[in-house]
Tab-separated table of C-alpha atoms and ligand atoms in Angstrom:
chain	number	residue	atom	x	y	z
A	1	UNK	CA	125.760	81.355	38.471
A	2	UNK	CA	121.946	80.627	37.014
A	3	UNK	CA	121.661	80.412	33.822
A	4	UNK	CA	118.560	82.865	34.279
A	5	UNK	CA	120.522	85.971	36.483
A	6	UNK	CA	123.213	85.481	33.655
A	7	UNK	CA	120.961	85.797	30.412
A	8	UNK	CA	120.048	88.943	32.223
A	9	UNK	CA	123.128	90.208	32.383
A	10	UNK	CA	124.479	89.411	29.243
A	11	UNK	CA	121.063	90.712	27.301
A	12	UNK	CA	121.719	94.316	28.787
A	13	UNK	CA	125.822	93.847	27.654
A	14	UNK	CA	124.879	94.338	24.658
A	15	UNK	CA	122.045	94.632	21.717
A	16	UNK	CA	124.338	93.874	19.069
A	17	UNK	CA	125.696	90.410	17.814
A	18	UNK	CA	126.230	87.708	20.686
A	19	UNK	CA	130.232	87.612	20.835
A	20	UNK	CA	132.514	84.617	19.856
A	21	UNK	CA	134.604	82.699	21.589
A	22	UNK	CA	137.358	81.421	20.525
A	23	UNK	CA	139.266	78.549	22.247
A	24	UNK	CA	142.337	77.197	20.897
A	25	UNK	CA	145.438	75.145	22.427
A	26	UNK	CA	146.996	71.476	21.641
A	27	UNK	CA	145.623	67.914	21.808
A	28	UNK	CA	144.095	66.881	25.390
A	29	UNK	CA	144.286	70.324	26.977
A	30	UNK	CA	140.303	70.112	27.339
A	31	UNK	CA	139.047	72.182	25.118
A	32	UNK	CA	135.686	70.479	24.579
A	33	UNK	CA	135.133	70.421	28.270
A	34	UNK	CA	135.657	73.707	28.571
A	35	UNK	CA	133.713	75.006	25.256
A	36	UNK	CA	131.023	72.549	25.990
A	37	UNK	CA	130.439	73.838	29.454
A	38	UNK	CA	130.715	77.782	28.495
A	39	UNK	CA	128.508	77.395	25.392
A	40	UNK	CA	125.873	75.287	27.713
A	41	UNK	CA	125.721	78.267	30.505
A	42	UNK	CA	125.441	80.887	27.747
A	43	UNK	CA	123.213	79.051	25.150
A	44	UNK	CA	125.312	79.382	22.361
A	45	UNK	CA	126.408	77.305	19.854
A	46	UNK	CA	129.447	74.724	20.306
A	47	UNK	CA	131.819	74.003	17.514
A	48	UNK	CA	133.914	71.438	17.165
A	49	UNK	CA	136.478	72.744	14.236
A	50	UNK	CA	138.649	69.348	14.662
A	51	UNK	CA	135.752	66.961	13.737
A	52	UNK	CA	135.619	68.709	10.624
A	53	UNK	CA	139.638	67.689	10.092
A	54	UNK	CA	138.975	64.616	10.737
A	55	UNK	CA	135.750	63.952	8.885
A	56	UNK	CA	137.750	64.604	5.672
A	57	UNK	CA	140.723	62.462	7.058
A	58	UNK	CA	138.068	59.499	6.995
A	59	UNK	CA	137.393	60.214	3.576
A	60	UNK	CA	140.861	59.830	2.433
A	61	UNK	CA	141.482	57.246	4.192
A	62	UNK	CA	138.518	55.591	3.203
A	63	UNK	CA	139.427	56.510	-0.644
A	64	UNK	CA	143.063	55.820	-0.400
A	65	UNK	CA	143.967	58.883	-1.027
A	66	UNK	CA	147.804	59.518	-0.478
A	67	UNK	CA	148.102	62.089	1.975
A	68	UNK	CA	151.244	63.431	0.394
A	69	UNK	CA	149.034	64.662	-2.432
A	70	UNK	CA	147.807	67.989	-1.807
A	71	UNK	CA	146.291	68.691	-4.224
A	72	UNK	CA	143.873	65.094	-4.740
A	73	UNK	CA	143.526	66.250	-0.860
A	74	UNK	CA	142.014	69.807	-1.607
A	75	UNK	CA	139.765	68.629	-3.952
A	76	UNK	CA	138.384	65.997	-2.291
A	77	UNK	CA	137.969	68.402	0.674
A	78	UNK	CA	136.235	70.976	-1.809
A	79	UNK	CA	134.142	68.021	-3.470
A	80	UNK	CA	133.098	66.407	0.305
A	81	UNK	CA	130.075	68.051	2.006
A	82	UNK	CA	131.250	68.210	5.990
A	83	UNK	CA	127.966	69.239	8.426
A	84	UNK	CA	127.755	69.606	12.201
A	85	UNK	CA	124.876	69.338	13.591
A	86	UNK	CA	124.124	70.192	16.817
A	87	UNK	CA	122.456	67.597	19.720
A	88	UNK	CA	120.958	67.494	22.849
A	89	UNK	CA	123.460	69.161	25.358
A	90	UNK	CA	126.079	70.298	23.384
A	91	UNK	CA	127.053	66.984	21.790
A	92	UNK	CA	127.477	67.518	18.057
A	93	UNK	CA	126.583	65.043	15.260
A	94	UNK	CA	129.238	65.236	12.522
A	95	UNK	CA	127.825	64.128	9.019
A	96	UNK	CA	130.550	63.155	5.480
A	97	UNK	CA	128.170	63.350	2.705
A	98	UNK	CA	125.130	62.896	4.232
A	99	UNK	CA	126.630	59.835	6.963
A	100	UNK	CA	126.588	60.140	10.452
A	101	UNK	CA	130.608	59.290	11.046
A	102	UNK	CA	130.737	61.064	14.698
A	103	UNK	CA	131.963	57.726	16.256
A	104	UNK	CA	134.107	56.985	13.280
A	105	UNK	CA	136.009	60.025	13.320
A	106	UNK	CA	137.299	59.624	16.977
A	107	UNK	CA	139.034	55.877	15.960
A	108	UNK	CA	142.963	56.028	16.700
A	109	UNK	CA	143.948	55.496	13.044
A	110	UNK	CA	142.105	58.894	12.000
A	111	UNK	CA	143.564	60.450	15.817
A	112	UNK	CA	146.772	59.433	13.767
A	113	UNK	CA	146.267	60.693	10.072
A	114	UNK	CA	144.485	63.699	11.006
A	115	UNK	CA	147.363	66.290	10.640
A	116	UNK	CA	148.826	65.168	7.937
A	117	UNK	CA	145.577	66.791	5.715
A	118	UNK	CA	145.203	69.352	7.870
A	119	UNK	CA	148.441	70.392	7.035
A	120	UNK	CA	146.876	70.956	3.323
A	121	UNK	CA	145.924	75.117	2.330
A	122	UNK	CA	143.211	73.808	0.348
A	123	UNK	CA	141.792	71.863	2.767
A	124	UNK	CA	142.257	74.575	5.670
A	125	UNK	CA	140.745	77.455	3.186
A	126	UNK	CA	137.347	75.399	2.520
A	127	UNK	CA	136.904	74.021	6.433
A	128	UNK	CA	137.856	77.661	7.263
A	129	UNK	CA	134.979	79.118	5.219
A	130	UNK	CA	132.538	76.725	6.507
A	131	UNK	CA	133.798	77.962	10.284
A	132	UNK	CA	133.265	81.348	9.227
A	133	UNK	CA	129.542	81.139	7.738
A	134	UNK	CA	128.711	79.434	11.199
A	135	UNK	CA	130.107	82.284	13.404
A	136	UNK	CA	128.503	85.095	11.642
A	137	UNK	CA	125.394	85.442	13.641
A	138	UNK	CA	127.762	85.220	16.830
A	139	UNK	CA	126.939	83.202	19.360
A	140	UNK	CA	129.501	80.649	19.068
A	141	UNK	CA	131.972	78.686	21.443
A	142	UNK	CA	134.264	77.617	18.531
A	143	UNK	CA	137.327	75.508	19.607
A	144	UNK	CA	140.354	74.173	17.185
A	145	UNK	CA	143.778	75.493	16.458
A	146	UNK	CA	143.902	78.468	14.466
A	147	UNK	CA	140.415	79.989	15.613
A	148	UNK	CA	141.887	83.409	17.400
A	149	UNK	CA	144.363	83.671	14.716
A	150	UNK	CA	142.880	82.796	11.235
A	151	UNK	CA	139.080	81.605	11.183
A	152	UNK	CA	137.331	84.315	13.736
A	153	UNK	CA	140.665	87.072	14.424
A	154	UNK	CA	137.758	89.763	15.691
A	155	UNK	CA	136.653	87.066	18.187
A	156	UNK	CA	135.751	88.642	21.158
A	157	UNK	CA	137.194	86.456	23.466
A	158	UNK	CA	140.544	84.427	22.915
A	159	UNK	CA	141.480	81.711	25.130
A	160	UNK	CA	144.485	79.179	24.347
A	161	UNK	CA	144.195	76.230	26.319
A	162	UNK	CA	147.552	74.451	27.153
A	163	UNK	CA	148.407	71.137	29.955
A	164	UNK	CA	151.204	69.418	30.886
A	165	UNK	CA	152.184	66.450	28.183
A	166	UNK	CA	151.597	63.799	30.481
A	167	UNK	CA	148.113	65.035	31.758
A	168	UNK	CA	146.769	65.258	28.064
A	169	UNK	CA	147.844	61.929	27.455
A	170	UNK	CA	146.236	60.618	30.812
A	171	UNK	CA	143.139	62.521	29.759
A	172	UNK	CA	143.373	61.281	26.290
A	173	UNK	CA	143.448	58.065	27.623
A	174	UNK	CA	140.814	57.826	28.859
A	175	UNK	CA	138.242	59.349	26.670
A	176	UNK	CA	139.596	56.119	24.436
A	177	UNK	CA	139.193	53.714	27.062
A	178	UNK	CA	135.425	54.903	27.426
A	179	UNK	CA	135.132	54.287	23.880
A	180	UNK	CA	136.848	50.789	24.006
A	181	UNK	CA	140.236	51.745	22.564
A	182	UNK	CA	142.890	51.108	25.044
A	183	UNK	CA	146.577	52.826	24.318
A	184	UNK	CA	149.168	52.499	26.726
A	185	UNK	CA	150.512	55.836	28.620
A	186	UNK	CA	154.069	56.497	26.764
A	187	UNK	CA	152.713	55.355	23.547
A	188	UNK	CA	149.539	58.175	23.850
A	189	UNK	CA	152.051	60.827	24.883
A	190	UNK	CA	154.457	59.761	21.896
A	191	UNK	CA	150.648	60.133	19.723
A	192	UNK	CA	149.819	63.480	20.904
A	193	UNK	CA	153.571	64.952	20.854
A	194	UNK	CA	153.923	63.806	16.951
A	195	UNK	CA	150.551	65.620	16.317
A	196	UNK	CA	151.268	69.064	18.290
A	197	UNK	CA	154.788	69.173	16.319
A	198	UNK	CA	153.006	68.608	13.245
A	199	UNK	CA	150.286	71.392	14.185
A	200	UNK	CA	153.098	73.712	15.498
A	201	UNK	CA	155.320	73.251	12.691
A	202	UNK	CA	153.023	73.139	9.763
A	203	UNK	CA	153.393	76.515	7.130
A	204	UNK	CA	149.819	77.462	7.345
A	205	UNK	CA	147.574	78.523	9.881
A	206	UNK	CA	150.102	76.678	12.434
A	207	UNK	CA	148.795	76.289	16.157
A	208	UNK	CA	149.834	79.389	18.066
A	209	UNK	CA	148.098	81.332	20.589
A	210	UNK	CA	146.924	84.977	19.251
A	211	UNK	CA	148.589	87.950	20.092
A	212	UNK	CA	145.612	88.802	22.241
A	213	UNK	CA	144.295	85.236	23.907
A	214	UNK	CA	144.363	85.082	27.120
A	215	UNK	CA	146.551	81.552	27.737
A	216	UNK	CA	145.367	79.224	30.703
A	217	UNK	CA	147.241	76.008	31.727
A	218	UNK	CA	144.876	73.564	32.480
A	219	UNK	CA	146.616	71.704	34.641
A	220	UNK	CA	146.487	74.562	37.321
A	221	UNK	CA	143.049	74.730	37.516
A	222	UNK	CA	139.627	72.869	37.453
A	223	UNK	CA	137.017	72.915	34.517
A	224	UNK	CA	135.055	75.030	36.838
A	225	UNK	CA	137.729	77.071	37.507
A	226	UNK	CA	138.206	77.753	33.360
A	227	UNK	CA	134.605	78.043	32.600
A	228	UNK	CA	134.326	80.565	35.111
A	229	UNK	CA	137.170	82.716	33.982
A	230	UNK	CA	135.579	82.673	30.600
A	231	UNK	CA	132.852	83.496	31.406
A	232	UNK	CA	133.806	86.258	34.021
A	233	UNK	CA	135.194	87.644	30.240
A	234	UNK	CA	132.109	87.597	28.579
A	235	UNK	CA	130.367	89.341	31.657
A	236	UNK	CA	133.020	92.158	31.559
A	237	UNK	CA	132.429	93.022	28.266
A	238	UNK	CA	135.597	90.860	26.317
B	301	LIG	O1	140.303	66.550	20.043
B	301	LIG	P1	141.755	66.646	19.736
B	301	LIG	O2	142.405	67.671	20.573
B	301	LIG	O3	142.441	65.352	19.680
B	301	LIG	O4	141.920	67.182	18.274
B	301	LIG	P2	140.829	67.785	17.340
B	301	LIG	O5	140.364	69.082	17.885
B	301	LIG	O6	139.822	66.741	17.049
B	301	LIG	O7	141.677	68.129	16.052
B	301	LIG	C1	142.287	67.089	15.305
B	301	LIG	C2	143.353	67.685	14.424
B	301	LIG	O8	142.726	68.526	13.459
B	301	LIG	C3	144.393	68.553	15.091
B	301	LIG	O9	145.469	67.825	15.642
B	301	LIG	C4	144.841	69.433	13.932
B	301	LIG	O10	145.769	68.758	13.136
B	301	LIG	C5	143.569	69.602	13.133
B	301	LIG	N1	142.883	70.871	13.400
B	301	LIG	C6	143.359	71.997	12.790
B	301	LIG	O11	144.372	71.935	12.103
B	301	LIG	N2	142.706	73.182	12.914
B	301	LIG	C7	141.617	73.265	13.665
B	301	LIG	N3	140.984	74.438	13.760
B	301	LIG	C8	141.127	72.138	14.333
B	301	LIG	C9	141.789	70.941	14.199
């Protein structure tokens, strides 16, 4: 649909805030795609909620920080100043204290570390707060893990994103390959099964759809075929 007809629509839907949307689901299941492309057609903001994880995963690990230590972990996170800052066509610069790490971030040692502090309450609260204070004019296409259920639970829309194992990995993959990281097949799927059990399994804010999301398997359909449901949602109202 053009973007025009739809801006149309969507202005006489409603006067009030712009809705969120809130896109959850595991490792590889697309989510960026998918909130990149929805965000682009309605011209609202993109949000990456797992750069900001692993932003303050590159500060420990820069520090040395042991990750078992919650609470060095939660101050750090408190102490560290974590900014996204929105591109050219949806890409998203991540700054750490004033550095542009957005490359950084993506490496597969952080790809590695990164659930182990977001595991951490302390760290979760602050990142959580920062989501929040970015989704309060609405507007937002916010994708992570807990965004239906903890950060934005009034979301209007609630989608949890899920794919088959193997086609995350393959996906995964990929993306790395393009970047000039190259990880075998069973050794990505090993990577990406170790960081949904730890996301699953953690005590707080664990990765679970919401009651209310509406869950879509990737690997049935194309990124077309998502945005367009999504935004088919937004059209009807939520
Ligand atoms: O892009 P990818 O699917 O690899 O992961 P990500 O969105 O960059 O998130 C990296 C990690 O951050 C996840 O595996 C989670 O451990 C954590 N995360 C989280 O706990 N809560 C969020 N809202 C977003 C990410």
């Amino acid at each position: 649909m053009a973007i025009t007809s739809f801006c149309h629509r969507f202005m006489g839907y409603s006067m009030n805030l712009k809705p969120n949307i809130a896109i959850d689901g595991p490792a590889g299941a697309g989510k960026s795609t998918v909130a990149k492309m929805v965000a682009k057609k309605l011209g609202f903001l993109y949000i990456d909620t797992g750069a900001m994880y692993r932003a303050v995963t590159l500060k420990a690990y820069r520090d040395g920080v042991n990750l078992d230590d919650t609470k060095a972990l939660g101050e750090m996170a408190a102490a560290a100043s974590v900014e996204l800052v929105a591109g050219h066509d949806q890409s998203t610069k991540v700054f750490l204290n004033g550095e542009d790490v957005t490359e950084e971030i993506r490496s597969p040692d952080i790809s590695r570390l990164v659930s182990l502090v977001a595991r951490v309450p302390e760290v979760r609260k602050r990142l959580a707060e920062l989501q929040r204070a970015m989704a309060k004019q609405g507007g937002v296409v916010m994708e992570g893990r807990d965004i239906g259920t903890v950060v934005l639970p009034d979301a209007r829309i609630k989608i949890f994103l899920t794919a088959l194992p193997e086609e995350r990995a393959r996906r995964r993959r990929i993306e790395l390959a393009a970047k000039g990281y190259y990880i075998n097949q069973r050794q990505m799927e090993k990577e990406i099964l170790e960081r949904d059990r730890i996301d699953t399994s953690r005590e707080t804010d664990p990765l679970v759809s919401a009651p209310d999301a509406e869950i879509i398997d990737n690997s049935s359909y194309s990124v077309e075929e998502v945005v367009g449901i999504i935004i088919n949602r937004v059209l009807a109202g939520g």
